[in-house]
Short mmCIF file of C-alpha atoms in Angstrom, two decimals:
data_model
loop_
_atom_site.label_atom_id
_atom_site.label_comp_id
_atom_site.label_asym_id
_atom_site.label_seq_id
_atom_site.Cartn_x
_atom_site.Cartn_y
_atom_site.Cartn_z
CA MET G 72 169.73 88.05 97.61
CA LYS G 73 169.59 88.38 101.40
CA ARG G 74 165.79 88.02 101.44
CA LEU G 75 165.88 84.83 99.38
CA SER G 76 168.70 83.43 101.50
CA LEU G 77 166.64 84.12 104.61
CA LEU G 78 163.67 82.30 103.09
CA ILE G 79 165.86 79.30 102.30
CA ALA G 80 167.24 79.30 105.84
CA LEU G 81 163.71 79.35 107.25
CA LEU G 82 162.33 76.71 104.90
CA LEU G 83 165.10 74.12 105.00
CA PRO G 84 164.27 72.86 108.53
CA THR G 85 160.68 72.16 107.37
CA MET G 86 161.64 70.12 104.33
CA ALA G 87 160.01 66.74 103.95
CA ALA G 88 162.25 63.72 103.61
CA ALA G 89 162.39 62.68 99.95
CA GLN G 90 165.38 60.36 99.77
CA ASP G 91 163.43 57.58 98.02
CA GLN G 92 161.48 59.68 95.53
CA THR G 93 162.13 60.65 91.94
CA LEU G 94 160.90 64.21 91.58
CA GLU G 95 159.57 65.81 88.39
CA LYS G 96 158.37 69.18 87.08
CA ASP G 97 156.91 69.85 83.62
CA ASN G 98 155.51 73.08 82.16
CA GLY G 99 154.92 71.75 78.64
CA ILE G 100 158.17 73.15 77.24
CA ILE G 101 160.75 72.23 79.88
CA ARG G 102 160.52 68.96 81.78
CA ILE G 103 162.99 68.08 84.50
CA ARG G 104 163.52 65.01 86.63
CA LEU G 105 165.48 65.18 89.87
CA ASN G 106 166.87 62.67 92.36
CA GLU G 107 166.99 59.63 90.10
CA LYS G 108 169.16 56.64 90.94
CA VAL G 109 172.70 56.47 89.62
CA ALA G 110 175.07 53.56 89.09
CA PRO G 111 177.07 51.82 90.45
CA PHE G 112 175.49 52.08 93.91
CA GLN G 113 171.92 52.84 92.80
CA GLU G 114 171.79 55.85 95.10
CA ARG G 115 169.53 58.78 94.27
CA SER G 116 171.49 61.87 93.24
CA PRO G 117 169.89 65.18 94.41
CA MET G 118 170.28 67.21 91.22
CA ILE G 119 168.54 67.59 87.86
CA THR G 120 169.12 64.10 86.50
CA GLY G 121 167.32 64.75 83.21
CA LEU G 122 166.04 67.72 81.21
CA TRP G 123 163.81 67.66 78.12
CA ILE G 124 163.14 70.56 75.73
CA ALA G 125 159.77 70.21 73.96
CA GLY G 126 159.89 66.47 74.55
CA ARG G 127 163.47 65.88 73.39
CA LEU G 128 166.10 64.79 75.91
CA ALA G 129 168.80 67.46 76.22
CA VAL G 130 170.48 66.52 79.52
CA PRO G 131 170.74 62.74 79.85
CA HIS G 132 171.12 60.95 83.16
CA ASP G 133 174.77 59.90 83.08
CA ASN G 134 176.58 59.90 86.45
CA VAL G 135 176.93 61.86 89.70
CA GLY G 136 179.64 64.04 88.18
CA ALA G 137 177.50 65.00 85.19
CA ASP G 138 173.79 65.77 84.64
CA PHE G 139 172.80 69.32 85.79
CA GLN G 140 173.98 70.73 89.12
CA MET G 141 176.06 73.23 91.08
CA THR G 142 179.62 72.65 92.31
CA THR G 143 182.22 74.56 94.28
CA ARG G 144 185.95 74.39 95.02
CA SER G 145 188.39 75.73 97.58
CA ARG G 146 191.93 76.93 96.89
CA GLU G 147 192.84 73.26 96.60
CA GLY G 148 190.82 73.10 93.40
CA ASN G 149 189.88 69.59 92.36
CA GLU G 150 191.48 68.25 95.52
CA TYR G 151 188.61 69.82 97.48
CA ASN G 152 185.50 69.94 95.33
CA PRO G 153 182.12 69.69 97.12
CA THR G 154 179.41 68.95 94.56
CA GLN G 155 175.66 68.67 94.52
CA GLY G 156 175.93 65.43 92.54
CA GLY G 157 178.41 63.24 94.41
CA ASP G 158 181.97 61.90 94.42
CA CYS G 159 184.19 60.38 91.76
CA ASN G 160 183.57 56.85 93.07
CA GLY G 161 179.90 57.21 92.14
CA HIS G 162 178.49 57.87 95.63
CA ALA G 163 175.69 60.42 95.48
CA SER G 164 175.52 63.47 97.72
CA LEU G 165 172.85 63.36 100.41
CA LEU G 166 169.39 64.79 99.91
CA THR G 167 168.44 66.22 103.29
CA GLY G 168 164.91 67.09 102.19
CA SER G 169 162.81 68.83 99.59
CA ILE G 170 159.93 71.26 99.19
CA PRO G 171 158.16 69.81 96.13
CA ASN G 172 155.96 72.89 95.64
CA TRP G 173 158.12 75.93 96.31
CA SER G 174 157.30 79.60 95.77
CA GLY G 175 160.34 80.96 97.60
CA ALA G 176 161.82 82.37 94.39
CA GLN G 177 159.02 84.99 94.52
CA LEU G 178 158.65 85.27 90.76
CA GLY G 179 154.85 85.27 90.71
CA THR G 180 154.65 81.71 89.41
CA PRO G 181 152.50 79.05 91.12
CA ALA G 182 154.18 77.01 93.84
CA SER G 183 153.54 73.93 91.69
CA HIS G 184 156.17 75.22 89.25
CA GLY G 185 158.94 75.36 91.86
CA ILE G 186 161.00 72.87 93.85
CA LEU G 187 163.73 73.29 96.46
CA LEU G 188 166.29 70.64 97.38
CA GLY G 189 168.48 70.60 100.47
CA ILE G 190 171.83 68.84 100.04
CA ASP G 191 174.77 67.71 102.12
CA PRO G 192 177.44 67.65 99.38
CA LEU G 193 180.16 65.05 99.05
CA LEU G 194 183.73 65.89 98.08
CA TYR G 195 184.06 64.88 94.44
CA ASP G 196 187.88 64.60 94.36
CA GLU G 197 188.21 64.49 90.60
CA PRO G 198 190.70 62.20 88.83
CA GLY G 199 194.31 63.34 88.86
CA LEU G 200 196.89 63.21 86.12
CA SER G 201 196.90 59.43 86.36
CA GLY G 202 193.38 59.42 84.95
CA SER G 203 191.92 57.44 87.84
CA CYS G 204 189.83 58.40 90.85
CA ARG G 205 191.97 58.96 93.91
CA GLY G 206 189.72 56.66 95.92
CA ARG G 207 188.76 58.90 98.84
CA PRO G 208 185.85 57.23 100.66
CA ALA G 209 182.49 58.99 100.60
CA GLN G 210 183.00 62.12 102.67
CA VAL G 211 180.33 64.68 103.49
CA ALA G 212 181.78 68.16 103.16
CA PRO G 213 181.12 70.78 105.89
CA TYR G 214 178.60 72.78 103.86
CA ASP G 215 174.87 72.97 103.29
CA MET G 216 173.58 73.49 99.77
CA ALA G 217 170.12 74.49 98.56
CA PHE G 218 169.07 74.16 94.92
CA GLY G 219 165.88 75.99 93.96
CA VAL G 220 164.30 75.52 90.52
CA THR G 221 161.32 77.48 89.16
CA LEU G 222 159.78 76.72 85.76
CA GLY G 223 157.99 79.44 83.82
CA ASP G 224 154.19 79.31 83.80
CA GLY G 225 153.51 81.29 80.62
CA PHE G 226 152.26 84.30 82.57
CA ALA G 227 154.67 85.59 85.20
CA MET G 228 157.55 83.91 83.34
CA PRO G 229 157.72 82.43 79.83
CA ARG G 230 157.47 78.66 79.68
CA GLU G 231 160.84 78.70 77.91
CA ALA G 232 162.38 79.92 81.18
CA MET G 233 163.75 78.14 84.25
CA MET G 234 165.15 80.17 87.14
CA LEU G 235 167.82 78.69 89.40
CA ASP G 236 168.54 79.86 92.95
CA MET G 237 171.71 78.13 94.16
CA SER G 238 172.80 78.60 97.75
CA ILE G 239 175.60 77.49 100.03
CA ARG G 240 176.71 78.06 103.60
CA LYS G 241 179.64 76.79 105.61
CA ASP G 242 178.78 74.63 108.60
CA PHE G 243 181.47 76.34 110.67
CA SER G 244 183.86 79.22 110.15
CA GLY G 245 186.93 76.95 110.01
CA ALA G 246 185.71 75.07 106.93
CA GLN G 247 187.63 75.75 103.74
CA ASN G 248 186.46 78.85 101.90
CA PRO G 249 184.71 78.22 98.58
CA VAL G 250 186.29 80.28 95.81
CA LYS G 251 183.60 82.01 93.79
CA ALA G 252 185.45 81.87 90.48
CA LEU G 253 186.06 78.13 90.90
CA SER G 254 182.39 77.41 91.54
CA GLU G 255 180.13 76.28 88.68
CA LEU G 256 176.72 77.95 88.94
CA PRO G 257 175.36 75.97 87.17
CA VAL G 258 177.02 73.24 85.12
CA ALA G 259 175.22 70.88 82.73
CA PHE G 260 176.34 68.01 80.53
CA VAL G 261 174.13 67.95 77.44
CA ASP G 262 173.74 65.34 74.73
CA ALA G 263 176.31 66.45 72.15
CA ASN G 264 174.45 64.59 69.43
CA PHE G 265 171.60 67.07 69.99
CA LEU G 266 173.11 70.35 71.21
CA ARG G 267 176.62 70.51 69.76
CA TYR G 268 177.20 74.11 68.58
CA ALA G 269 178.43 76.66 71.14
CA TYR G 270 177.47 80.35 71.25
CA TYR G 271 177.91 83.17 73.75
CA SER G 272 176.55 86.67 74.27
CA LEU G 273 178.13 89.78 75.70
CA ASN G 274 174.76 91.42 76.38
CA GLY G 275 172.09 88.68 76.48
CA SER G 276 170.53 89.71 73.18
CA GLN G 277 173.06 89.21 70.38
CA PHE G 278 174.93 85.91 70.17
CA GLN G 279 178.10 84.95 68.37
CA ARG G 280 179.95 81.71 67.77
CA PHE G 281 181.97 80.36 70.69
CA GLN G 282 185.05 79.14 68.87
CA ALA G 283 187.54 77.34 71.07
CA SER G 284 190.40 78.84 69.06
CA SER G 285 191.11 80.26 65.63
CA ALA G 286 191.84 76.73 64.49
CA LEU G 287 188.60 75.20 65.79
CA SER G 288 184.98 75.74 64.89
CA HIS G 289 182.10 76.24 67.33
CA ASP G 290 181.17 72.57 66.91
CA ILE G 291 182.17 71.04 70.26
CA ARG G 292 182.26 67.57 68.72
CA GLN G 293 185.32 68.77 66.80
CA TRP G 294 187.07 70.03 69.95
CA PRO G 295 189.77 68.10 71.83
CA TRP G 296 188.51 65.95 74.68
CA ASN G 297 188.32 67.34 78.25
CA GLU G 298 189.74 70.78 77.47
CA ASN G 299 187.80 73.75 78.86
CA PHE G 300 187.53 76.92 76.75
CA PHE G 301 186.60 80.16 78.56
CA GLN G 302 184.92 83.41 77.59
CA SER G 303 183.80 86.46 79.59
CA ALA G 304 180.09 86.88 78.85
CA HIS G 305 176.55 87.28 80.14
CA ALA G 306 175.28 84.10 78.44
CA ILE G 307 176.36 80.80 76.96
CA ALA G 308 174.24 78.55 74.75
CA LEU G 309 174.53 75.12 73.17
CA CYS G 310 172.37 74.67 70.07
CA ASP G 311 171.47 72.12 67.41
CA ARG G 312 172.36 74.25 64.35
CA PRO G 313 175.67 75.68 63.15
CA ASP G 314 174.06 78.74 61.51
CA MET G 315 172.08 80.28 64.37
CA VAL G 316 173.83 83.64 64.09
CA GLU G 317 172.46 83.91 60.55
CA GLN G 318 169.19 82.07 61.33
CA PRO G 319 168.32 83.05 64.94
CA ASN G 320 164.65 82.08 64.48
CA GLN G 321 165.50 78.46 63.70
CA GLY G 322 166.59 75.51 65.80
CA THR G 323 166.78 74.72 69.51
CA CYS G 324 169.20 75.88 72.21
CA MET G 325 169.70 75.72 75.94
CA ALA G 326 171.27 78.86 77.39
CA PHE G 327 172.51 80.05 80.79
CA TYR G 328 172.25 83.76 81.58
CA SER G 329 173.81 85.85 84.35
CA HIS G 330 172.69 89.39 85.17
CA GLU G 331 176.33 90.23 85.89
CA PRO G 332 179.08 89.34 83.42
CA THR G 333 181.19 86.40 84.47
CA LEU G 334 183.28 83.62 82.98
CA VAL G 335 181.52 80.93 80.99
CA TYR G 336 183.08 77.85 79.50
CA ALA G 337 182.39 74.80 77.39
CA SER G 338 184.15 71.54 76.62
CA ARG G 339 183.78 68.14 75.01
CA ARG G 340 183.36 65.21 77.39
CA GLN G 341 182.83 61.47 77.13
CA GLY G 342 180.09 60.18 79.37
CA ALA G 343 178.82 56.66 79.88
CA PRO G 344 177.50 56.06 77.27
CA TYR G 345 176.71 59.54 75.93
CA GLU G 346 179.08 61.93 74.21
CA LEU G 347 178.49 65.12 76.16
CA GLY G 348 178.97 68.83 75.81
CA LEU G 349 179.75 70.58 79.08
CA MET G 350 178.43 74.11 79.56
CA ALA G 351 179.07 76.07 82.73
CA MET G 352 178.88 79.50 84.25
CA LEU G 353 181.28 80.44 87.05
CA GLY G 354 180.27 82.14 90.28
CA ASP G 355 182.47 85.16 89.55
CA ASP G 356 185.33 86.24 87.33
CA ASP G 357 187.50 87.44 90.20
CA PHE G 358 189.66 84.59 91.53
CA SER G 359 190.46 86.51 94.72
CA THR G 360 186.93 86.41 96.16
CA GLU G 361 185.94 83.69 98.61
CA ILE G 362 183.02 82.81 100.88
CA VAL G 363 184.35 83.37 104.38
CA GLY G 364 181.31 83.54 106.71
CA THR G 365 178.70 81.00 107.78
CA GLU G 366 175.71 82.88 106.36
CA TRP G 367 173.83 81.74 103.25
CA HIS G 368 175.12 82.92 99.86
CA THR G 369 172.75 82.66 96.89
CA ALA G 370 173.37 83.05 93.17
CA ARG G 371 170.45 83.42 90.74
CA ARG G 372 170.81 82.30 87.14
CA LEU G 373 168.36 81.99 84.28
CA VAL G 374 168.05 79.04 81.92
CA ALA G 375 166.34 79.77 78.60
CA VAL G 376 165.43 77.33 75.80
CA GLY G 377 164.30 77.69 72.20
CA HIS G 378 165.92 79.33 69.20
CA LEU G 379 168.22 82.27 69.87
CA THR G 380 165.53 84.89 69.24
CA SER G 381 163.37 83.15 71.84
CA VAL G 382 166.30 82.90 74.26
CA ALA G 383 166.96 86.65 73.92
CA ALA G 384 163.25 87.39 74.52
CA VAL G 385 163.24 85.24 77.69
CA ILE G 386 166.31 87.07 78.97
CA ALA G 387 164.73 90.45 78.21
CA HIS G 388 161.54 89.44 80.04
CA ALA G 389 163.51 88.34 83.10
CA GLU G 390 165.53 91.55 83.16
CA GLN G 391 162.32 93.57 82.96
CA HIS G 392 160.32 91.67 85.58
CA VAL G 393 162.87 90.29 88.05
CA PRO G 394 164.12 92.97 90.51
CA ALA G 395 167.76 93.84 89.98
CA SER G 396 168.41 93.31 93.68
CA SER G 397 167.45 89.62 93.41
CA TRP G 398 170.17 88.78 90.88
CA ALA G 399 173.44 87.90 92.54
CA GLN G 400 176.67 85.99 92.34
CA TRP G 401 178.16 84.22 95.34
#
């Protein structure tokens, strides 16, 4: 991903200021909104604040710690958690600029199907065991993030596809090292009343039920609250039907796919006001690897929507047409 990282480094200084704009992309199958305002401060949060699949809302706009974004952590874990969205007090991270028509992903799609955001992330500082936010004031972390999104056009990429190019660099060498396996690339909080059944795939083509344990089903609304369940895989999907292994041509899903196997996880969360299903893909499955330099690091991930047969076809198309050298983990 060195070439893509170089393009991001070259393009970021030319970004237009977009702090006061809600941004939107729509290819007829996937519609996304970015940089909408969030309560309580009515700041605009520079992430995907809403995602629709064929007109139905799948990722609702909930809060700066939810929606659809990338996050990272140092060895301090949740005590040092720079996020694209914002901090636990509800302050949004800073949008430093955007390229509203971006072709830097080099997928052959029109520039009108792509967008790139530049972000100065805040430290989220998640709630501790007390269940309350620790109250750290809004603090910009010493990193730059770039979040590139490309929607399929129906020619170079299926319209059921959305490619993500998620990048980070340290502002200076002394900044804390992000741990790849503690970084969520990406993470989304979906409406659990819509997409509630969890699946995973070891190869990107065949899916099986993601059961939290032998005692629990793959219905995340039956899972305990706020408990993450992990699986090594190439893909994770949340779907609207419990029988998609038997009926893969039915229903609707949203899936994340990684060219390299990594850890994926899902959990049941309570939003405000939505009941949410969290789905995430980690930056690596090796907890010893860190980002130590000040150069850009980019991870590419595929989002696919539709029934599971469609999801598998989108993954197969991407593997056939996207150069192997352009897939990467941090």
